[in-house]
PDB file of C-alpha atoms in Angstrom:
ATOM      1  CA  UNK A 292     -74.351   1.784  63.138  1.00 43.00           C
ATOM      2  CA  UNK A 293     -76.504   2.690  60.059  1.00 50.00           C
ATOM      3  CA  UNK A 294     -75.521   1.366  56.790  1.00 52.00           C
ATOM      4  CA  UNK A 295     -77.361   4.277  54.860  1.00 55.00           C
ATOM      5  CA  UNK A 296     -75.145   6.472  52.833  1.00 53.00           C
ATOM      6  CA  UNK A 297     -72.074   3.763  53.124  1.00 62.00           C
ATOM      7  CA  UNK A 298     -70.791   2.517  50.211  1.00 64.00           C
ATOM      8  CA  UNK A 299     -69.858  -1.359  50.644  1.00 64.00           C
ATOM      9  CA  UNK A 300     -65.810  -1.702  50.855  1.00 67.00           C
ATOM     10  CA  UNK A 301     -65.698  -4.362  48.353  1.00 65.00           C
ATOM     11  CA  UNK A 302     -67.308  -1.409  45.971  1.00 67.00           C
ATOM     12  CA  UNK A 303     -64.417   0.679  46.321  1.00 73.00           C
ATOM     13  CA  UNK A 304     -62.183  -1.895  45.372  1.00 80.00           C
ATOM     14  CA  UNK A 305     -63.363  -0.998  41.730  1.00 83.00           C
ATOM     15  CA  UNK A 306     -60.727   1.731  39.965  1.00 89.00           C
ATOM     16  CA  UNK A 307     -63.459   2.889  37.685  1.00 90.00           C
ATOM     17  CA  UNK A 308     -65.938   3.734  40.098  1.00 91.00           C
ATOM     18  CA  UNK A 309     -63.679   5.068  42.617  1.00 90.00           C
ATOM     19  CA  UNK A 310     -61.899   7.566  39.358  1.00 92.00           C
ATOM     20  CA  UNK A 311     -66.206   8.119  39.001  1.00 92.00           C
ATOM     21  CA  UNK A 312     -66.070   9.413  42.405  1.00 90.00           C
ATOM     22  CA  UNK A 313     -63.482  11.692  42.166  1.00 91.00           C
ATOM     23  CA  UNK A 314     -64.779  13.461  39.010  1.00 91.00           C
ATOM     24  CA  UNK A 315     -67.957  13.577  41.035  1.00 90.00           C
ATOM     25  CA  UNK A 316     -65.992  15.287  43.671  1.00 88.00           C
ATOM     26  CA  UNK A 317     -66.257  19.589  43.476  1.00 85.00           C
ATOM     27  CA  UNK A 318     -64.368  21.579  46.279  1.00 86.00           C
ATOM     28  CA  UNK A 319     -62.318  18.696  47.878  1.00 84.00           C
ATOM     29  CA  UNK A 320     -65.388  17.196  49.640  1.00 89.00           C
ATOM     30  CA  UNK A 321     -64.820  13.356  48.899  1.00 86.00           C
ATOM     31  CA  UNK A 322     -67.243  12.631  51.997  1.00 88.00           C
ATOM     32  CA  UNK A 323     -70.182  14.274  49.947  1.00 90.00           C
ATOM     33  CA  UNK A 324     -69.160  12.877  46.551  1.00 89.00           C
ATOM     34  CA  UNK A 325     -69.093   9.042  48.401  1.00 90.00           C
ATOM     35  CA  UNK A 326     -72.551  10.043  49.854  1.00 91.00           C
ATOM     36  CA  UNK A 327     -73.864  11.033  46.399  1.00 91.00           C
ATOM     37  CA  UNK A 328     -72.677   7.818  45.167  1.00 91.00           C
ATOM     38  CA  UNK A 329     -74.783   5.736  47.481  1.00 90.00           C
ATOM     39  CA  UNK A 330     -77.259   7.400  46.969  1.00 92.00           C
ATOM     40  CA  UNK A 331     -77.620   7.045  43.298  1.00 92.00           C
ATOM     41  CA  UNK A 332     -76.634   3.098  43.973  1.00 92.00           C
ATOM     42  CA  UNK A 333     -79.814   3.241  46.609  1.00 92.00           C
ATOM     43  CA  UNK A 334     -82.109   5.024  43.942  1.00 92.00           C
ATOM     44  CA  UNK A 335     -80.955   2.627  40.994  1.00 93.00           C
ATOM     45  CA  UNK A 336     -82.124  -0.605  42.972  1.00 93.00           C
ATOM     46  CA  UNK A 337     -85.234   1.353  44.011  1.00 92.00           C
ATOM     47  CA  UNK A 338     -85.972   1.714  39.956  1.00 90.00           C
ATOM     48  CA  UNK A 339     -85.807  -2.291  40.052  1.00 87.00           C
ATOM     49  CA  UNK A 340     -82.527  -2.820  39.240  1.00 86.00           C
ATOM     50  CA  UNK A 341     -80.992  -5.689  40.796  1.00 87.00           C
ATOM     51  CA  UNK A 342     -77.055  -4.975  40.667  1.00 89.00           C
ATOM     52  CA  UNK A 343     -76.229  -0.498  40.438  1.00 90.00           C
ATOM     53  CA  UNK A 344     -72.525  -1.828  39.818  1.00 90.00           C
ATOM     54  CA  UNK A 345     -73.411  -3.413  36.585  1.00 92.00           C
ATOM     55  CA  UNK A 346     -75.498  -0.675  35.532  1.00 93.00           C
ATOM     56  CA  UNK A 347     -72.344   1.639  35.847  1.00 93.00           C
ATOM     57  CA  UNK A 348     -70.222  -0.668  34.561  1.00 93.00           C
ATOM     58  CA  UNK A 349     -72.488  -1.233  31.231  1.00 95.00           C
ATOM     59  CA  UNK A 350     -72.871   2.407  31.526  1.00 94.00           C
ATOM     60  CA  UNK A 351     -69.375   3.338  31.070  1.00 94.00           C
ATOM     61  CA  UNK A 352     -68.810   1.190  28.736  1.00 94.00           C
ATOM     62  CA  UNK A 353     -71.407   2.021  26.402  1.00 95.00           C
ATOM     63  CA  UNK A 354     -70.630   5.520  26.559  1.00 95.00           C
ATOM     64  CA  UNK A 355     -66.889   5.319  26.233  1.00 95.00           C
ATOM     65  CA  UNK A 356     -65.722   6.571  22.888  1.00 95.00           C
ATOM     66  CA  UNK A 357     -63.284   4.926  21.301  1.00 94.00           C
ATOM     67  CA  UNK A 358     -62.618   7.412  18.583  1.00 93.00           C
ATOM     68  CA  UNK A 359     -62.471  11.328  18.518  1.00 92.00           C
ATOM     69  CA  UNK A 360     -61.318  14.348  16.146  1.00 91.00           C
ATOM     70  CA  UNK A 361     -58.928  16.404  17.471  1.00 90.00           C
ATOM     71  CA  UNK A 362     -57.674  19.491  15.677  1.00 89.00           C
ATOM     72  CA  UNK A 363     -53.942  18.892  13.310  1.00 88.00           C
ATOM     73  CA  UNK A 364     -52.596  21.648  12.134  1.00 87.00           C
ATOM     74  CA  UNK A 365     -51.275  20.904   8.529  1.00 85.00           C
ATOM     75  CA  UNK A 366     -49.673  23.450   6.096  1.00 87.00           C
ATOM     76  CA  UNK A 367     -51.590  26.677   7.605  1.00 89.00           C
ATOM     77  CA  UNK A 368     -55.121  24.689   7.716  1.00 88.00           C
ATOM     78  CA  UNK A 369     -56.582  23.195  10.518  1.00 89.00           C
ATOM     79  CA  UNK A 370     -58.211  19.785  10.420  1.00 88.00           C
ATOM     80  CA  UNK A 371     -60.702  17.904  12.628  1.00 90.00           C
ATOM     81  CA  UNK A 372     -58.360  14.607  12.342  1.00 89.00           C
ATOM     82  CA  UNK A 373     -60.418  11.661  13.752  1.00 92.00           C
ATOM     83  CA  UNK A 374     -57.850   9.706  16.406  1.00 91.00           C
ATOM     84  CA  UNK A 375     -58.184   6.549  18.826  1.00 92.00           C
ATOM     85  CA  UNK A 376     -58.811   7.073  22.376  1.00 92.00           C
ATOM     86  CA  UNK A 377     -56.536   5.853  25.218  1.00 94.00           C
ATOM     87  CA  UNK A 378     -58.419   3.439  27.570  1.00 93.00           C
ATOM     88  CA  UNK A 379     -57.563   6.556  30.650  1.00 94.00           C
ATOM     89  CA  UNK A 380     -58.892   9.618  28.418  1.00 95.00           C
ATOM     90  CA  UNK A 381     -62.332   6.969  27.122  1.00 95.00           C
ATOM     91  CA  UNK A 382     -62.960   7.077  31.084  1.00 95.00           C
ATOM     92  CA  UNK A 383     -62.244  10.912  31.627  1.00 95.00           C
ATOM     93  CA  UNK A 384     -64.509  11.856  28.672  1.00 95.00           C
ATOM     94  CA  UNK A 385     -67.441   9.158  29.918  1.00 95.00           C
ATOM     95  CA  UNK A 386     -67.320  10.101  33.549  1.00 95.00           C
ATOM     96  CA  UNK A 387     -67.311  14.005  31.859  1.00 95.00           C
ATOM     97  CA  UNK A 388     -70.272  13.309  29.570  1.00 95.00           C
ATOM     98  CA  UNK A 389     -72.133  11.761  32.092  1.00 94.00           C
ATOM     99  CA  UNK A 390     -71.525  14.357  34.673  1.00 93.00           C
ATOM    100  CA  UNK A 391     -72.012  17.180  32.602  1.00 93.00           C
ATOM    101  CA  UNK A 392     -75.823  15.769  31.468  1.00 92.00           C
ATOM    102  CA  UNK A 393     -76.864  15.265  34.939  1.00 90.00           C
ATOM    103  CA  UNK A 394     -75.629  18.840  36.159  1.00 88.00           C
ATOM    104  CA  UNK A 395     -77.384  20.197  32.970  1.00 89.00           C
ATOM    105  CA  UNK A 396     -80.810  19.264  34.626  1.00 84.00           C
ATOM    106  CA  UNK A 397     -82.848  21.531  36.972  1.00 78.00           C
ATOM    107  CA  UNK A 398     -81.362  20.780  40.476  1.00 72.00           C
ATOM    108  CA  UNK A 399     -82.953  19.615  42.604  1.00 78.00           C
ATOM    109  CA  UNK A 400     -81.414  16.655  43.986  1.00 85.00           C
ATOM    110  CA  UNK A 401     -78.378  15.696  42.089  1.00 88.00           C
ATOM    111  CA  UNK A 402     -77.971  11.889  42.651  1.00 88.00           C
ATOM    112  CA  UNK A 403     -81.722  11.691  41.178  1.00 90.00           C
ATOM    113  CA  UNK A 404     -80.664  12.805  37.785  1.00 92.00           C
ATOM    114  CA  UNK A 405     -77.271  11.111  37.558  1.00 92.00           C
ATOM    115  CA  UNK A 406     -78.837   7.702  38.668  1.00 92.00           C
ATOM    116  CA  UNK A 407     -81.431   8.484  35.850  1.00 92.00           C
ATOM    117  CA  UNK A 408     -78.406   9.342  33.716  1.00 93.00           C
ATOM    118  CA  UNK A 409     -76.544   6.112  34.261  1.00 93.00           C
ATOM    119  CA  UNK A 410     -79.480   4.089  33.973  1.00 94.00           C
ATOM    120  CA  UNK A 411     -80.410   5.778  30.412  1.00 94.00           C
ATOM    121  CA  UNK A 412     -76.618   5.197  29.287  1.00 94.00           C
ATOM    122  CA  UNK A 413     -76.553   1.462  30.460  1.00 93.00           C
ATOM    123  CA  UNK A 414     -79.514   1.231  27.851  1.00 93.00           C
ATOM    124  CA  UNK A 415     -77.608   3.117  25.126  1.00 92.00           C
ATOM    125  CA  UNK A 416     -80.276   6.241  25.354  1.00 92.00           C
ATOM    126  CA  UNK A 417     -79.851   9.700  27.012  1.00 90.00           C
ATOM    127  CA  UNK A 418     -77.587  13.093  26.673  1.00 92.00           C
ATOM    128  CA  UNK A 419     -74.711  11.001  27.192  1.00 94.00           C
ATOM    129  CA  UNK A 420     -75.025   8.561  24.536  1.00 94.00           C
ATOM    130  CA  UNK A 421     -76.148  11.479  22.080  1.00 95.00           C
ATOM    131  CA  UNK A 422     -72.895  12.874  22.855  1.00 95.00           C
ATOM    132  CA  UNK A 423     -70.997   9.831  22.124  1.00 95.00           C
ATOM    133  CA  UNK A 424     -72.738   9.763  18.666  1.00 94.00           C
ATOM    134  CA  UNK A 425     -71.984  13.484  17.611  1.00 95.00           C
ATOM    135  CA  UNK A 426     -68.608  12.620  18.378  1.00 94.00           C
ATOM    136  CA  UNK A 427     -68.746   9.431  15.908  1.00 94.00           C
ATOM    137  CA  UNK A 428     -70.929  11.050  13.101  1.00 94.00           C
ATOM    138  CA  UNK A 429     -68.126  14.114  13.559  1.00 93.00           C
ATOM    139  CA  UNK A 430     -65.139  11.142  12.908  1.00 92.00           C
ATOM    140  CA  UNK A 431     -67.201   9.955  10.113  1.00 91.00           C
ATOM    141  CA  UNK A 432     -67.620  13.126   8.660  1.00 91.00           C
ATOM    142  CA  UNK A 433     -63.627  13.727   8.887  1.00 87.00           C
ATOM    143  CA  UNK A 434     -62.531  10.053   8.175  1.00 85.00           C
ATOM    144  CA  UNK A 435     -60.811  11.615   4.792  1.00 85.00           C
ATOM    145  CA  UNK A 436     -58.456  13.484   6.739  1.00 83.00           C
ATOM    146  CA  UNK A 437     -57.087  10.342   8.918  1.00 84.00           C
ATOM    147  CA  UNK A 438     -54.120  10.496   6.546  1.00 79.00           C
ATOM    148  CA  UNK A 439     -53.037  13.491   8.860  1.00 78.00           C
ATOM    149  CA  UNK A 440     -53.081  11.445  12.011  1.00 75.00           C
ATOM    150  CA  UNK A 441     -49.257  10.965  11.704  1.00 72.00           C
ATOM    151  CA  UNK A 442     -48.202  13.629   9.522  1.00 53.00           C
ATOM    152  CA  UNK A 443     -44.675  14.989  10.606  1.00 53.00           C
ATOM    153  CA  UNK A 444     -44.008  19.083   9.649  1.00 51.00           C
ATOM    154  CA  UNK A 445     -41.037  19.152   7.907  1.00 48.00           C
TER     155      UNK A 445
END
């Protein structure tokens, strides 16, 4: 039996990679999400890289925010309040960034650009890791109206 377009067992063992896999998923169709996975494992080690899991692991971590403005609505005016990120939304905005670089690419073959992707983020470069920085230059910007973080309406 061919080994091509498995992913090893042990692999999917790993909750952030198989959470990756279902945010890779579109229409249901895990089968072709798993296959675009090995793929981009295949094509990272064919770029020279010894261990793909690490590379998505440093990816991920590199591009997971830990801090983010979200909108407060205090006394009639709106404010971009910056907050901290839960550990499960940091994941759900990487796997998102990520994602939504690679798609933004011509297509051709998908797993070519999000290998190229993850391998760019592991080495804090790419769309990714731009986005990661608007988000922090956009909490710097707003870090004066942290106060309103906790503010109750009364």
């Amino acid at each position: 039996m061919s080994t091509k377009g498995k992913i090893d067992s042990n692999i999917l063992k790993n909750e952030r990679l198989v959470k990756f896999i279902n945010y890779v998923m579109k229409e249901w169709k895990k089968s072709l999400a798993l296959k675009i996975m090995s793929d981009v494992f295949e094509q990272i080690k064919a770029k020279g890289h010894k261990n793909p899991e690490e590379i998505f692991e440093r990816a991920l971590e590199n591009i997971m925010p830990k801090i983010e403005v979200r909108p407060k609505r205090v006394w009639g005016s709106i404010y971009q309040v910056p907050q901290e990120v839960k550990p499960k939304r940091q994941l759900a905005l990487a796997a998102r960034w990520i994602l939504a670089s690679a798609r933004s690419k011509k297509w051709t073959v998908f797993s070519k650009y999000l290998s190229q992707e993850l391998i760019e983020a592991s080495e804090e470069t790419g769309t990714a890791f731009k986005k990661k920085l608007d988000v922090y230059k956009m909490a710097e910007a707003n870090k004066a109206f942290a106060r309103f973080a906790t503010h109750n309406k009364r």
